[in-house]
Amino acid sequence: MNSFYLSIIPIILMTSETQVLAQSPQAPNRLLVVSVGGARGAWGVGVANRLDSLGNRYAHVVGTSTGSLILLRKFEVLNRAYTSVNQKSIFNINPFKKDGGIRTLNALFRFCKPSLGTTDNLRTLIGTFVTPTDYQQIRTGSGGLDFTVAVVNFRTREAAYRSASEYPVYEEMVNWMWASANEPVFMSPYMTTDKATGKPTSGSMGACGM
């Protein structure tokens, strides 16, 4: 019975793909929404690549965490991103053991810290995959792509969104992408500041499930 289900799934997916593409709007109005989570982000890359190969391009992307990297249409770069990254690439201070458990002594030492781990490495890594040139080309190039990154504001407990069309500053958007990839408690929160005073606010940003 299990083999039957495994064999029927590709047929269902191919049929669904045909129906979705046939019913989807033209490219200027087509929206791609990509879920959160490392492996699921890689799946989203495959979907985006397939759409491009069929000529069914999209004009808007909404993503969280690794899903926000889909803004790149450089699929060879995305393939490298999803096949070469490990925990050392992400964490400066890693809260996890190799078997996935929590490092108890580290947790006790960092009990009063904002998070059990820190992810400055991840911030740097995002910058290597999405360069300032990439960002400006995506925003203003021919066939430009509008994309939105979603996070959670821990102060208001609400989802917050930032669109590339509204934020031309590269560093701000990369920080937002980094915030959307940081899991609360285990990874660095992104502390926001008041633009008028330059002082930290009580709000912080982190990953948002989509």
Tab-separated table of C-alpha atoms in Angstrom:
chain	number	residue	atom	x	y	z
A	1	MET	CA	0.000	0.000	0.000
A	2	ASN	CA	2.842	2.389	0.830
A	3	SER	CA	4.428	1.831	-2.584
A	4	PHE	CA	1.081	2.696	-4.176
A	5	TYR	CA	0.973	6.035	-2.386
A	6	LEU	CA	4.596	6.793	-3.295
A	7	SER	CA	3.916	6.078	-6.952
A	8	ILE	CA	0.697	8.092	-7.104
A	9	ILE	CA	2.128	11.230	-5.456
A	10	PRO	CA	4.217	12.338	-8.497
A	11	ILE	CA	1.174	11.911	-10.744
A	12	ILE	CA	-0.939	14.056	-8.424
A	13	LEU	CA	1.795	16.716	-8.240
A	14	MET	CA	2.203	16.867	-12.023
A	15	THR	CA	-1.550	17.118	-12.491
A	16	SER	CA	-1.824	19.816	-9.838
A	17	GLU	CA	1.050	21.758	-11.400
A	18	THR	CA	-0.679	21.756	-14.778
A	19	GLN	CA	-3.952	22.942	-13.250
A	20	VAL	CA	-2.304	25.650	-11.117
A	21	LEU	CA	-0.271	27.057	-13.993
A	22	ALA	CA	-3.270	26.980	-16.310
A	23	GLN	CA	-5.386	28.886	-13.795
A	24	SER	CA	-2.713	31.285	-12.512
A	25	PRO	CA	-2.732	34.951	-13.555
A	26	GLN	CA	-0.248	36.446	-15.965
A	27	ALA	CA	3.259	37.181	-14.686
A	28	PRO	CA	2.656	40.855	-13.653
A	29	ASN	CA	0.039	39.643	-11.163
A	30	ARG	CA	1.562	36.302	-10.149
A	31	LEU	CA	2.590	35.890	-6.494
A	32	LEU	CA	4.910	33.214	-5.092
A	33	VAL	CA	4.616	32.521	-1.343
A	34	VAL	CA	7.428	30.462	0.204
A	35	SER	CA	7.202	28.780	3.601
A	36	VAL	CA	9.657	28.935	6.488
A	37	GLY	CA	12.130	26.190	7.395
A	38	GLY	CA	15.486	25.226	5.855
A	39	ALA	CA	14.447	22.108	3.925
A	40	ARG	CA	11.135	23.622	2.887
A	41	GLY	CA	12.983	26.664	1.592
A	42	ALA	CA	15.026	24.336	-0.622
A	43	TRP	CA	11.766	22.846	-1.908
A	44	GLY	CA	10.621	26.371	-2.720
A	45	VAL	CA	13.767	26.902	-4.813
A	46	GLY	CA	12.829	23.845	-6.855
A	47	VAL	CA	9.323	25.182	-7.428
A	48	ALA	CA	10.630	28.614	-8.442
A	49	ASN	CA	13.170	27.049	-10.794
A	50	ARG	CA	10.465	24.904	-12.374
A	51	LEU	CA	8.222	27.917	-12.911
A	52	ASP	CA	11.061	29.816	-14.559
A	53	SER	CA	11.954	26.882	-16.812
A	54	LEU	CA	8.344	26.751	-18.023
A	55	GLY	CA	8.297	30.479	-18.689
A	56	ASN	CA	5.778	31.022	-15.895
A	57	ARG	CA	7.635	33.750	-14.074
A	58	TYR	CA	6.286	35.542	-11.027
A	59	ALA	CA	6.400	39.244	-10.222
A	60	HIS	CA	6.081	39.111	-6.432
A	61	VAL	CA	7.589	36.889	-3.722
A	62	VAL	CA	6.577	36.698	-0.059
A	63	GLY	CA	8.930	34.660	2.112
A	64	THR	CA	10.167	34.027	5.629
A	65	SER	CA	13.525	32.706	6.787
A	66	THR	CA	15.131	30.681	3.986
A	67	GLY	CA	12.048	31.370	1.907
A	68	SER	CA	13.147	34.996	1.588
A	69	LEU	CA	16.212	33.915	-0.424
A	70	ILE	CA	13.924	33.018	-3.326
A	71	LEU	CA	14.173	36.670	-4.317
A	72	LEU	CA	17.322	35.538	-6.158
A	73	ARG	CA	16.643	34.044	-9.558
A	74	LYS	CA	20.216	32.720	-9.611
A	75	PHE	CA	19.313	29.110	-8.987
A	76	GLU	CA	22.903	27.861	-9.054
A	77	VAL	CA	23.645	30.252	-6.158
A	78	LEU	CA	20.578	29.052	-4.272
A	79	ASN	CA	21.559	25.435	-4.846
A	80	ARG	CA	24.950	26.182	-3.299
A	81	ALA	CA	23.284	27.975	-0.384
A	82	TYR	CA	21.115	24.981	0.470
A	83	THR	CA	23.810	22.325	0.013
A	84	SER	CA	26.838	23.939	1.651
A	85	VAL	CA	25.474	25.539	4.827
A	86	ASN	CA	25.970	23.850	8.200
A	87	GLN	CA	25.563	24.880	11.838
A	88	LYS	CA	29.017	26.471	11.927
A	89	SER	CA	27.942	28.664	9.033
A	90	ILE	CA	24.979	29.875	11.077
A	91	PHE	CA	25.965	30.045	14.754
A	92	ASN	CA	28.697	31.982	16.538
A	93	ILE	CA	27.446	30.375	19.748
A	94	ASN	CA	25.653	27.120	18.999
A	95	PRO	CA	22.987	26.083	21.537
A	96	PHE	CA	22.647	22.588	20.051
A	97	LYS	CA	24.588	19.348	20.383
A	98	LYS	CA	25.437	17.288	17.314
A	99	ASP	CA	22.473	15.002	18.045
A	100	GLY	CA	20.093	17.974	18.149
A	101	GLY	CA	19.823	18.200	21.944
A	102	ILE	CA	20.353	21.374	23.951
A	103	ARG	CA	23.812	22.117	25.363
A	104	THR	CA	22.855	22.308	29.050
A	105	LEU	CA	25.874	24.233	30.387
A	106	ASN	CA	25.582	26.774	27.587
A	107	ALA	CA	21.866	27.198	28.341
A	108	LEU	CA	22.600	27.847	32.032
A	109	PHE	CA	25.373	30.325	31.210
A	110	ARG	CA	23.155	32.242	28.779
A	111	PHE	CA	19.952	32.007	30.814
A	112	CYS	CA	19.724	35.798	31.237
A	113	LYS	CA	20.856	36.567	27.685
A	114	PRO	CA	18.452	37.478	24.856
A	115	SER	CA	18.942	34.012	23.316
A	116	LEU	CA	20.708	30.696	23.918
A	117	GLY	CA	22.680	31.054	20.695
A	118	THR	CA	23.988	33.871	18.500
A	119	THR	CA	23.834	34.010	14.714
A	120	ASP	CA	26.101	36.797	13.473
A	121	ASN	CA	27.575	34.215	11.098
A	122	LEU	CA	24.164	33.817	9.488
A	123	ARG	CA	23.884	37.581	8.957
A	124	THR	CA	27.229	37.555	7.169
A	125	LEU	CA	26.227	34.489	5.154
A	126	ILE	CA	23.042	36.119	3.854
A	127	GLY	CA	25.156	39.045	2.685
A	128	THR	CA	27.373	36.714	0.649
A	129	PHE	CA	24.388	35.226	-1.174
A	130	VAL	CA	22.471	38.494	-1.647
A	131	THR	CA	24.967	41.233	-2.529
A	132	PRO	CA	24.197	44.973	-2.807
A	133	THR	CA	24.434	44.652	-6.586
A	134	ASP	CA	21.974	41.747	-6.562
A	135	TYR	CA	19.547	43.716	-4.421
A	136	GLN	CA	19.532	46.797	-6.619
A	137	GLN	CA	19.269	44.715	-9.774
A	138	ILE	CA	16.305	42.815	-8.357
A	139	ARG	CA	14.579	46.062	-7.409
A	140	THR	CA	15.263	48.161	-10.491
A	141	GLY	CA	16.378	45.826	-13.287
A	142	SER	CA	14.286	44.881	-16.285
A	143	GLY	CA	11.610	42.454	-15.187
A	144	GLY	CA	12.250	43.623	-11.628
A	145	LEU	CA	10.964	41.525	-8.767
A	146	ASP	CA	9.043	42.900	-5.800
A	147	PHE	CA	9.492	40.798	-2.688
A	148	THR	CA	8.272	40.995	0.874
A	149	VAL	CA	9.886	39.479	3.965
A	150	ALA	CA	7.719	38.568	6.957
A	151	VAL	CA	8.775	38.532	10.617
A	152	VAL	CA	7.109	38.653	14.042
A	153	ASN	CA	7.340	41.706	16.272
A	154	PHE	CA	7.697	40.246	19.779
A	155	ARG	CA	6.498	43.451	21.433
A	156	THR	CA	3.202	43.638	19.572
A	157	ARG	CA	2.977	39.861	18.910
A	158	GLU	CA	1.995	40.626	15.346
A	159	ALA	CA	3.412	39.786	11.959
A	160	ALA	CA	5.358	42.593	10.306
A	161	TYR	CA	6.263	42.936	6.641
A	162	ARG	CA	8.914	44.794	4.681
A	163	SER	CA	8.793	45.167	0.921
A	164	ALA	CA	11.803	45.859	-1.307
A	165	SER	CA	9.791	48.437	-3.205
A	166	GLU	CA	9.472	50.468	0.013
A	167	TYR	CA	12.974	49.906	1.406
A	168	PRO	CA	15.770	50.693	-1.064
A	169	VAL	CA	18.517	50.444	1.593
A	170	TYR	CA	20.315	47.117	1.188
A	171	GLU	CA	21.516	46.757	4.807
A	172	GLU	CA	18.023	47.268	6.201
A	173	MET	CA	16.542	44.543	4.031
A	174	VAL	CA	19.341	42.069	4.779
A	175	ASN	CA	18.809	42.680	8.511
A	176	TRP	CA	15.123	41.981	8.000
A	177	MET	CA	15.909	38.739	6.155
A	178	TRP	CA	18.264	37.770	8.978
A	179	ALA	CA	15.575	38.525	11.573
A	180	SER	CA	13.059	36.356	9.732
A	181	ALA	CA	15.482	33.409	9.877
A	182	ASN	CA	16.154	33.621	13.623
A	183	GLU	CA	14.127	31.201	15.718
A	184	PRO	CA	13.109	32.758	19.064
A	185	VAL	CA	15.011	31.582	22.167
A	186	PHE	CA	17.681	29.703	20.209
A	187	MET	CA	18.867	32.401	17.778
A	188	SER	CA	19.643	36.118	17.934
A	189	PRO	CA	16.659	38.490	18.037
A	190	TYR	CA	16.950	41.556	15.819
A	191	MET	CA	16.574	44.582	18.081
A	192	THR	CA	14.956	47.553	16.397
A	193	THR	CA	15.718	51.210	17.076
A	194	ASP	CA	13.688	54.375	17.149
A	195	LYS	CA	14.615	56.301	13.972
A	196	ALA	CA	14.033	59.649	15.666
A	197	THR	CA	16.234	59.057	18.737
A	198	GLY	CA	18.471	56.212	17.573
A	199	LYS	CA	17.794	54.411	20.858
A	200	PRO	CA	16.768	50.735	21.125
A	201	THR	CA	13.045	50.110	21.394
A	202	SER	CA	11.346	47.413	23.402
A	203	GLY	CA	10.522	45.560	20.219
A	204	SER	CA	12.558	42.804	18.608
A	205	MET	CA	12.046	40.752	15.468
A	206	GLY	CA	12.297	37.048	14.810
A	207	ALA	CA	11.118	34.151	12.698
A	208	CYS	CA	7.498	33.926	11.665
A	209	GLY	CA	5.764	30.708	10.603
A	210	MET	CA	3.939	30.959	7.287
